[in-house]
């Protein structure tokens, strides 16, 4: 049953032309990891490497994300990773709001299938789409929200940590909080 639902999602994504991003994509980047994970990470959208390989977070930001997961005793096999938009915005620009809107039902469907207990928004774009449109990442990261049965938190996007070392310490605090929440729901 779940298998069939995943096939439906994949079919819909692979043929999707709901926004302009299909015109420039190499691959649709749907998601990766454990389909029964208790924790689901949401990024912004595929970058160059992700577009080429069809897998989320395989470029430099992904390598840093892997290290951060390892630091809290998680691997990609423990988590599910998806993005707000499933096709690469050209030149890695922010996804436009109509593109996010067009794609959000796929993420909703993924949430319905994975049924995570914890959702981690990586960066402002994911936090604004999932938590609140006026979310301010610098002020509001690290705060837990209870929404529709999910525990939700936002932290800096790993790309932001690569650009600005000073964000690494607060991001590490957030990851420790994520580790504690994960242990508490086990
Ligand atoms: N950045 C994202 O937000 N998502 C990816 O999949 C890769 C980089």
PDB file of C-alpha atoms and ligand atoms in Angstrom:
ATOM      1  CA  UNK A   1       0.000   0.000   0.000  1.00  0.00           C
ATOM      2  CA  UNK A   2       2.665   2.508   1.084  1.00  0.00           C
ATOM      3  CA  UNK A   3       4.827   1.237  -1.767  1.00  0.00           C
ATOM      4  CA  UNK A   4       2.058   2.129  -4.225  1.00  0.00           C
ATOM      5  CA  UNK A   5       1.703   5.610  -2.690  1.00  0.00           C
ATOM      6  CA  UNK A   6       5.431   6.248  -3.108  1.00  0.00           C
ATOM      7  CA  UNK A   7       5.165   5.152  -6.735  1.00  0.00           C
ATOM      8  CA  UNK A   8       2.324   7.617  -7.260  1.00  0.00           C
ATOM      9  CA  UNK A   9       4.390  10.423  -5.710  1.00  0.00           C
ATOM     10  CA  UNK A  10       7.415   9.566  -7.830  1.00  0.00           C
ATOM     11  CA  UNK A  11       5.372   9.379 -11.016  1.00  0.00           C
ATOM     12  CA  UNK A  12       3.745  12.735 -10.316  1.00  0.00           C
ATOM     13  CA  UNK A  13       7.062  14.427  -9.506  1.00  0.00           C
ATOM     14  CA  UNK A  14       8.940  12.988 -12.461  1.00  0.00           C
ATOM     15  CA  UNK A  15       6.362  14.295 -14.931  1.00  0.00           C
ATOM     16  CA  UNK A  16       5.648  17.534 -13.051  1.00  0.00           C
ATOM     17  CA  UNK A  17       5.357  20.757 -15.037  1.00  0.00           C
ATOM     18  CA  UNK A  18       3.420  22.744 -12.430  1.00  0.00           C
ATOM     19  CA  UNK A  19       5.971  25.569 -12.428  1.00  0.00           C
ATOM     20  CA  UNK A  20       8.710  26.851 -14.724  1.00  0.00           C
ATOM     21  CA  UNK A  21      11.523  24.947 -12.958  1.00  0.00           C
ATOM     22  CA  UNK A  22      10.904  21.794 -15.026  1.00  0.00           C
ATOM     23  CA  UNK A  23      12.299  23.580 -18.075  1.00  0.00           C
ATOM     24  CA  UNK A  24      15.824  23.797 -16.684  1.00  0.00           C
ATOM     25  CA  UNK A  25      16.052  20.693 -14.481  1.00  0.00           C
ATOM     26  CA  UNK A  26      18.266  17.681 -15.200  1.00  0.00           C
ATOM     27  CA  UNK A  27      16.594  15.522 -12.536  1.00  0.00           C
ATOM     28  CA  UNK A  28      13.696  15.927 -10.148  1.00  0.00           C
ATOM     29  CA  UNK A  29      15.064  15.589  -6.609  1.00  0.00           C
ATOM     30  CA  UNK A  30      12.302  13.974  -4.599  1.00  0.00           C
ATOM     31  CA  UNK A  31      13.821  12.820  -1.320  1.00  0.00           C
ATOM     32  CA  UNK A  32      16.174  10.334   0.255  1.00  0.00           C
ATOM     33  CA  UNK A  33      16.640   8.282   3.393  1.00  0.00           C
ATOM     34  CA  UNK A  34      14.440   6.190   5.618  1.00  0.00           C
ATOM     35  CA  UNK A  35      10.781   6.240   4.591  1.00  0.00           C
ATOM     36  CA  UNK A  36       9.818   5.304   8.149  1.00  0.00           C
ATOM     37  CA  UNK A  37      12.044   7.888   9.830  1.00  0.00           C
ATOM     38  CA  UNK A  38      10.954   9.638  13.040  1.00  0.00           C
ATOM     39  CA  UNK A  39      12.822  12.733  11.881  1.00  0.00           C
ATOM     40  CA  UNK A  40      12.531  14.557   8.570  1.00  0.00           C
ATOM     41  CA  UNK A  41      14.844  17.341   7.369  1.00  0.00           C
ATOM     42  CA  UNK A  42      13.607  19.931   4.882  1.00  0.00           C
ATOM     43  CA  UNK A  43      16.001  21.981   2.776  1.00  0.00           C
ATOM     44  CA  UNK A  44      15.303  24.669   0.235  1.00  0.00           C
ATOM     45  CA  UNK A  45      15.821  23.142  -3.168  1.00  0.00           C
ATOM     46  CA  UNK A  46      18.362  21.184  -5.191  1.00  0.00           C
ATOM     47  CA  UNK A  47      21.696  22.758  -6.071  1.00  0.00           C
ATOM     48  CA  UNK A  48      23.907  21.836  -9.001  1.00  0.00           C
ATOM     49  CA  UNK A  49      25.123  18.479  -7.674  1.00  0.00           C
ATOM     50  CA  UNK A  50      21.659  17.479  -6.505  1.00  0.00           C
ATOM     51  CA  UNK A  51      20.196  18.347  -9.918  1.00  0.00           C
ATOM     52  CA  UNK A  52      22.842  16.201 -11.615  1.00  0.00           C
ATOM     53  CA  UNK A  53      22.478  13.216  -9.264  1.00  0.00           C
ATOM     54  CA  UNK A  54      18.778  13.423  -8.391  1.00  0.00           C
ATOM     55  CA  UNK A  55      19.499  13.109  -4.647  1.00  0.00           C
ATOM     56  CA  UNK A  56      19.104  15.855  -1.988  1.00  0.00           C
ATOM     57  CA  UNK A  57      22.124  17.261  -0.169  1.00  0.00           C
ATOM     58  CA  UNK A  58      24.966  15.543  -2.007  1.00  0.00           C
ATOM     59  CA  UNK A  59      27.024  18.711  -2.674  1.00  0.00           C
ATOM     60  CA  UNK A  60      29.150  20.702  -0.199  1.00  0.00           C
ATOM     61  CA  UNK A  61      26.167  21.608   2.015  1.00  0.00           C
ATOM     62  CA  UNK A  62      25.186  17.942   2.086  1.00  0.00           C
ATOM     63  CA  UNK A  63      28.639  16.885   3.196  1.00  0.00           C
ATOM     64  CA  UNK A  64      28.396  19.295   6.097  1.00  0.00           C
ATOM     65  CA  UNK A  65      24.882  18.057   6.900  1.00  0.00           C
ATOM     66  CA  UNK A  66      26.242  14.477   6.989  1.00  0.00           C
ATOM     67  CA  UNK A  67      28.922  15.548   9.487  1.00  0.00           C
ATOM     68  CA  UNK A  68      26.344  17.253  11.673  1.00  0.00           C
ATOM     69  CA  UNK A  69      24.132  14.166  11.597  1.00  0.00           C
ATOM     70  CA  UNK A  70      27.113  12.010  12.565  1.00  0.00           C
ATOM     71  CA  UNK A  71      27.844  14.378  15.452  1.00  0.00           C
ATOM     72  CA  UNK A  72      24.399  13.613  16.910  1.00  0.00           C
ATOM     73  CA  UNK A  73      24.728   9.875  16.222  1.00  0.00           C
ATOM     74  CA  UNK A  74      22.458   9.809  13.182  1.00  0.00           C
ATOM     75  CA  UNK A  75      23.078   8.663   9.628  1.00  0.00           C
ATOM     76  CA  UNK A  76      21.097   9.101   6.417  1.00  0.00           C
ATOM     77  CA  UNK A  77      19.542   5.712   7.150  1.00  0.00           C
ATOM     78  CA  UNK A  78      17.911   7.142  10.296  1.00  0.00           C
ATOM     79  CA  UNK A  79      16.413  10.240   8.682  1.00  0.00           C
ATOM     80  CA  UNK A  80      14.411  11.306   5.643  1.00  0.00           C
ATOM     81  CA  UNK A  81      15.594  14.360   3.691  1.00  0.00           C
ATOM     82  CA  UNK A  82      13.458  16.429   1.313  1.00  0.00           C
ATOM     83  CA  UNK A  83      13.283  19.953  -0.037  1.00  0.00           C
ATOM     84  CA  UNK A  84      10.656  22.661  -0.413  1.00  0.00           C
ATOM     85  CA  UNK A  85      11.075  22.621  -4.206  1.00  0.00           C
ATOM     86  CA  UNK A  86      12.071  19.479  -6.051  1.00  0.00           C
ATOM     87  CA  UNK A  87      13.687  21.068  -9.083  1.00  0.00           C
ATOM     88  CA  UNK A  88      16.771  23.274  -9.089  1.00  0.00           C
ATOM     89  CA  UNK A  89      16.158  27.017  -9.290  1.00  0.00           C
ATOM     90  CA  UNK A  90      18.548  28.279 -12.003  1.00  0.00           C
ATOM     91  CA  UNK A  91      21.803  29.653 -10.614  1.00  0.00           C
ATOM     92  CA  UNK A  92      20.711  28.545  -7.114  1.00  0.00           C
ATOM     93  CA  UNK A  93      18.420  31.560  -6.725  1.00  0.00           C
ATOM     94  CA  UNK A  94      15.743  31.388  -4.014  1.00  0.00           C
ATOM     95  CA  UNK A  95      12.669  29.491  -5.185  1.00  0.00           C
ATOM     96  CA  UNK A  96       9.866  31.949  -5.986  1.00  0.00           C
ATOM     97  CA  UNK A  97       6.712  31.770  -3.906  1.00  0.00           C
ATOM     98  CA  UNK A  98       4.607  30.424  -6.812  1.00  0.00           C
ATOM     99  CA  UNK A  99       7.198  27.663  -7.337  1.00  0.00           C
ATOM    100  CA  UNK A 100       7.083  26.768  -3.636  1.00  0.00           C
ATOM    101  CA  UNK A 101       3.287  26.815  -3.699  1.00  0.00           C
ATOM    102  CA  UNK A 102       3.196  24.532  -6.741  1.00  0.00           C
ATOM    103  CA  UNK A 103       5.534  22.035  -5.063  1.00  0.00           C
ATOM    104  CA  UNK A 104       4.277  22.011  -1.465  1.00  0.00           C
ATOM    105  CA  UNK A 105       1.672  19.313  -2.024  1.00  0.00           C
ATOM    106  CA  UNK A 106       4.453  16.859  -2.815  1.00  0.00           C
ATOM    107  CA  UNK A 107       6.070  17.640   0.533  1.00  0.00           C
ATOM    108  CA  UNK A 108       2.694  17.306   2.287  1.00  0.00           C
ATOM    109  CA  UNK A 109       2.313  13.895   0.668  1.00  0.00           C
ATOM    110  CA  UNK A 110       5.812  12.901   1.808  1.00  0.00           C
ATOM    111  CA  UNK A 111       4.964  13.953   5.366  1.00  0.00           C
ATOM    112  CA  UNK A 112       1.787  11.872   5.206  1.00  0.00           C
ATOM    113  CA  UNK A 113       3.763   8.819   4.074  1.00  0.00           C
ATOM    114  CA  UNK A 114       6.825   9.128   6.336  1.00  0.00           C
ATOM    115  CA  UNK A 115       4.828  10.303   9.384  1.00  0.00           C
ATOM    116  CA  UNK A 116       7.843  11.784  11.187  1.00  0.00           C
ATOM    117  CA  UNK A 117       7.545  12.945  14.783  1.00  0.00           C
ATOM    118  CA  UNK A 118      10.196  15.644  14.322  1.00  0.00           C
ATOM    119  CA  UNK A 119      10.620  18.084  11.428  1.00  0.00           C
ATOM    120  CA  UNK A 120      13.820  20.115  11.037  1.00  0.00           C
ATOM    121  CA  UNK A 121      13.664  23.105   8.701  1.00  0.00           C
ATOM    122  CA  UNK A 122      17.071  23.921   7.266  1.00  0.00           C
ATOM    123  CA  UNK A 123      17.208  27.652   6.640  1.00  0.00           C
ATOM    124  CA  UNK A 124      14.833  30.534   6.140  1.00  0.00           C
ATOM    125  CA  UNK A 125      13.033  29.324   3.020  1.00  0.00           C
ATOM    126  CA  UNK A 126      11.981  26.035   4.644  1.00  0.00           C
ATOM    127  CA  UNK A 127      11.100  27.739   7.942  1.00  0.00           C
ATOM    128  CA  UNK A 128       8.949  30.347   6.203  1.00  0.00           C
ATOM    129  CA  UNK A 129       7.141  27.711   4.147  1.00  0.00           C
ATOM    130  CA  UNK A 130       6.572  25.317   7.058  1.00  0.00           C
ATOM    131  CA  UNK A 131       6.414  27.398  10.263  1.00  0.00           C
ATOM    132  CA  UNK A 132       5.416  30.966   9.430  1.00  0.00           C
ATOM    133  CA  UNK A 133       5.758  33.289   6.388  1.00  0.00           C
ATOM    134  CA  UNK A 134       7.480  35.977   8.470  1.00  0.00           C
ATOM    135  CA  UNK A 135       9.909  33.593  10.202  1.00  0.00           C
ATOM    136  CA  UNK A 136      13.240  35.264  11.073  1.00  0.00           C
ATOM    137  CA  UNK A 137      15.917  32.591  11.135  1.00  0.00           C
ATOM    138  CA  UNK A 138      18.458  34.505  13.229  1.00  0.00           C
ATOM    139  CA  UNK A 139      15.924  35.313  15.957  1.00  0.00           C
ATOM    140  CA  UNK A 140      13.706  32.264  15.886  1.00  0.00           C
ATOM    141  CA  UNK A 141      15.989  29.317  15.128  1.00  0.00           C
ATOM    142  CA  UNK A 142      16.319  26.734  17.876  1.00  0.00           C
ATOM    143  CA  UNK A 143      12.753  27.157  19.139  1.00  0.00           C
ATOM    144  CA  UNK A 144      10.457  24.129  19.147  1.00  0.00           C
ATOM    145  CA  UNK A 145       6.927  24.394  17.768  1.00  0.00           C
ATOM    146  CA  UNK A 146       4.099  21.884  18.248  1.00  0.00           C
ATOM    147  CA  UNK A 147       2.078  21.790  15.061  1.00  0.00           C
ATOM    148  CA  UNK A 148      -0.341  19.136  13.771  1.00  0.00           C
ATOM    149  CA  UNK A 149       1.286  16.517  15.976  1.00  0.00           C
ATOM    150  CA  UNK A 150       4.805  17.336  14.766  1.00  0.00           C
ATOM    151  CA  UNK A 151       7.650  18.793  16.824  1.00  0.00           C
ATOM    152  CA  UNK A 152       9.162  21.378  14.480  1.00  0.00           C
ATOM    153  CA  UNK A 153      12.411  23.338  14.745  1.00  0.00           C
ATOM    154  CA  UNK A 154      14.392  25.510  12.347  1.00  0.00           C
ATOM    155  CA  UNK A 155      18.134  25.957  12.225  1.00  0.00           C
ATOM    156  CA  UNK A 156      20.595  27.543   9.824  1.00  0.00           C
ATOM    157  CA  UNK A 157      20.958  26.021   6.393  1.00  0.00           C
ATOM    158  CA  UNK A 158      24.309  24.198   6.079  1.00  0.00           C
ATOM    159  CA  UNK A 159      25.196  26.492   3.130  1.00  0.00           C
ATOM    160  CA  UNK A 160      24.895  29.465   5.503  1.00  0.00           C
ATOM    161  CA  UNK A 161      27.364  27.737   7.852  1.00  0.00           C
ATOM    162  CA  UNK A 162      29.803  27.318   4.961  1.00  0.00           C
ATOM    163  CA  UNK A 163      29.557  31.049   4.225  1.00  0.00           C
ATOM    164  CA  UNK A 164      29.690  32.244   7.839  1.00  0.00           C
ATOM    165  CA  UNK A 165      31.665  30.289  10.442  1.00  0.00           C
ATOM    166  CA  UNK A 166      30.121  32.278  13.301  1.00  0.00           C
ATOM    167  CA  UNK A 167      26.814  30.495  12.702  1.00  0.00           C
ATOM    168  CA  UNK A 168      28.318  27.090  13.435  1.00  0.00           C
ATOM    169  CA  UNK A 169      28.124  27.371  17.211  1.00  0.00           C
ATOM    170  CA  UNK A 170      24.411  28.265  17.363  1.00  0.00           C
ATOM    171  CA  UNK A 171      23.705  25.560  14.761  1.00  0.00           C
ATOM    172  CA  UNK A 172      25.496  23.043  16.969  1.00  0.00           C
ATOM    173  CA  UNK A 173      23.311  24.114  19.921  1.00  0.00           C
ATOM    174  CA  UNK A 174      20.264  23.454  17.705  1.00  0.00           C
ATOM    175  CA  UNK A 175      21.571  20.043  16.701  1.00  0.00           C
ATOM    176  CA  UNK A 176      22.092  19.096  20.356  1.00  0.00           C
ATOM    177  CA  UNK A 177      18.495  20.127  21.022  1.00  0.00           C
ATOM    178  CA  UNK A 178      17.399  17.985  18.055  1.00  0.00           C
ATOM    179  CA  UNK A 179      19.383  15.044  19.471  1.00  0.00           C
ATOM    180  CA  UNK A 180      17.704  15.474  22.870  1.00  0.00           C
ATOM    181  CA  UNK A 181      14.229  15.692  21.337  1.00  0.00           C
ATOM    182  CA  UNK A 182      14.933  12.634  19.182  1.00  0.00           C
ATOM    183  CA  UNK A 183      16.030  10.657  22.236  1.00  0.00           C
ATOM    184  CA  UNK A 184      12.991  11.784  24.193  1.00  0.00           C
ATOM    185  CA  UNK A 185      10.515  10.487  21.582  1.00  0.00           C
ATOM    186  CA  UNK A 186      12.249   7.091  21.252  1.00  0.00           C
TER     187      UNK A 186
HETATM  188  N1  LIG B   1      20.540  22.835  -0.514  1.00  0.00           N
HETATM  189  C1  LIG B   1      19.257  22.494  -0.282  1.00  0.00           C
HETATM  190  O1  LIG B   1      18.503  23.262   0.285  1.00  0.00           O
HETATM  191  N2  LIG B   1      18.843  21.300  -0.664  1.00  0.00           N
HETATM  192  C2  LIG B   1      19.623  20.419  -1.268  1.00  0.00           C
HETATM  193  O2  LIG B   1      19.159  19.337  -1.591  1.00  0.00           O
HETATM  194  C3  LIG B   1      20.955  20.803  -1.514  1.00  0.00           C
HETATM  195  C4  LIG B   1      21.396  22.006  -1.123  1.00  0.00           C
END
